Amino acid sequence: MSWRPAALAEDWTVYHWMEMRTKMRLMGFNAESVKPLNEEAAAELGAELLGEATIFVMACSCLVLEYWRHQKNLRRKKGERRAAWTAMRDEVDHLALALEALQAQSGNIGPVLG
């Protein structure tokens, strides 16, 4: 199957026809009188449409990648906060045990001094 520019020109002509009919109907004009495009104008329209589609796909890709990056950073920060919170709780538990040990020691020493 070979690439045929004429077939592509026909495809862009159909695109032009649908686009113009839709625009004319929205504006309230007669949509039956759409002039067909010549091959050069159809090729130009096709190139413009492909360029816009390429830019649109790239922009959407950038948005998706940025969203994924942001979510990854949020998960990392959440993990860091969770680890810090766990470390802090462990330290508080350790200090509570140390306090209990000191209170027990002071309880044993108290009657001897008194």
Coordinates of C-alpha atoms in Angstrom, one line a residue:
M1 CA 0.0 0.0 0.0
S2 CA 1.6 3.3 -1.1
W3 CA 1.1 6.7 0.4
R4 CA -1.2 8.8 -1.8
P5 CA -1.3 12.6 -1.2
A6 CA -4.5 12.9 -3.2
A7 CA -6.3 10.6 -0.8
L8 CA -5.1 12.7 2.1
A9 CA -6.3 15.8 0.4
E10 CA -9.7 14.2 0.1
D11 CA -9.7 13.4 3.8
W12 CA -8.8 17.0 4.7
T13 CA -11.6 18.2 2.3
V14 CA -14.1 16.1 4.2
Y15 CA -12.7 17.5 7.5
H16 CA -13.1 21.0 6.1
W17 CA -16.7 20.2 4.9
M18 CA -17.7 18.9 8.3
E19 CA -16.1 21.9 10.1
M20 CA -17.7 24.5 7.9
R21 CA -21.1 22.8 8.1
T22 CA -20.9 22.8 11.8
K23 CA -19.8 26.4 12.1
M24 CA -22.5 27.6 9.7
R25 CA -25.2 25.7 11.5
L26 CA -24.1 27.2 14.8
M27 CA -24.2 30.7 13.3
G28 CA -27.6 30.0 11.7
F29 CA -26.5 30.1 8.0
N30 CA -27.4 27.6 5.3
A31 CA -25.0 24.7 5.7
E32 CA -25.6 23.2 2.3
S33 CA -23.4 25.6 0.4
V34 CA -19.9 24.7 1.5
K35 CA -17.3 25.2 -1.2
P36 CA -14.9 22.3 -1.5
L37 CA -11.2 22.9 -0.9
N38 CA -8.7 22.5 -3.7
E39 CA -5.8 20.1 -3.1
E40 CA -3.3 22.7 -2.0
A41 CA -5.7 24.3 0.6
A42 CA -6.6 20.8 1.8
A43 CA -3.0 19.9 2.3
E44 CA -2.4 23.2 4.1
L45 CA -5.4 22.5 6.4
G46 CA -4.1 19.0 7.0
A47 CA -0.6 20.2 7.9
E48 CA -2.2 22.8 10.3
L49 CA -4.4 20.2 11.9
L50 CA -1.4 17.8 12.4
G51 CA 0.6 20.6 13.9
E52 CA -2.1 21.5 16.3
A53 CA -2.7 17.9 17.2
T54 CA 1.1 17.4 17.9
I55 CA 1.1 20.5 20.2
F56 CA -2.0 19.3 21.9
V57 CA -0.6 15.8 22.5
M58 CA 2.7 17.3 23.8
A59 CA 0.9 19.6 26.2
C60 CA -1.3 16.8 27.5
S61 CA 1.8 14.6 28.0
C62 CA 3.4 17.4 29.9
L63 CA 0.4 17.8 32.2
V64 CA 0.2 14.0 32.8
L65 CA 3.9 13.8 33.6
E66 CA 3.7 16.8 35.9
Y67 CA 0.8 15.2 37.7
W68 CA 2.7 11.9 38.2
R69 CA 5.7 13.8 39.4
H70 CA 3.6 15.8 41.9
Q71 CA 1.9 12.6 43.2
K72 CA 5.3 10.9 43.6
N73 CA 6.6 13.8 45.6
L74 CA 3.5 13.8 47.8
R75 CA 3.9 10.1 48.5
R76 CA 7.6 10.6 49.3
K77 CA 6.8 13.5 51.7
K78 CA 4.0 11.5 53.3
G79 CA 6.4 8.7 53.9
E80 CA 9.0 11.0 55.3
R81 CA 6.4 12.6 57.7
R82 CA 5.3 9.1 58.7
A83 CA 8.9 8.0 59.4
A84 CA 9.5 11.2 61.4
W85 CA 6.3 10.7 63.4
T86 CA 7.3 7.1 64.2
A87 CA 10.7 8.2 65.3
M88 CA 9.2 10.9 67.5
R89 CA 6.8 8.4 69.1
D90 CA 9.7 5.9 69.7
E91 CA 11.7 8.7 71.3
V92 CA 8.7 9.7 73.5
D93 CA 8.3 6.0 74.5
H94 CA 12.0 5.8 75.3
L95 CA 11.8 9.0 77.4
A96 CA 8.7 7.7 79.2
L97 CA 10.6 4.5 80.2
A98 CA 13.6 6.6 81.3
L99 CA 11.2 8.8 83.4
E100 CA 9.7 5.7 85.0
A101 CA 13.1 4.4 85.8
L102 CA 14.1 7.7 87.4
Q103 CA 10.9 7.9 89.4
A104 CA 11.5 4.3 90.6
Q105 CA 15.1 5.3 91.6
S106 CA 13.9 8.4 93.4
G107 CA 11.2 6.4 95.2
N108 CA 13.9 4.0 96.5
I109 CA 16.2 6.9 97.5
G110 CA 13.5 9.0 99.1
P111 CA 12.9 7.1 102.3
V112 CA 16.6 6.7 102.9
L113 CA 17.2 10.5 102.9
G114 CA 14.1 11.2 105.0

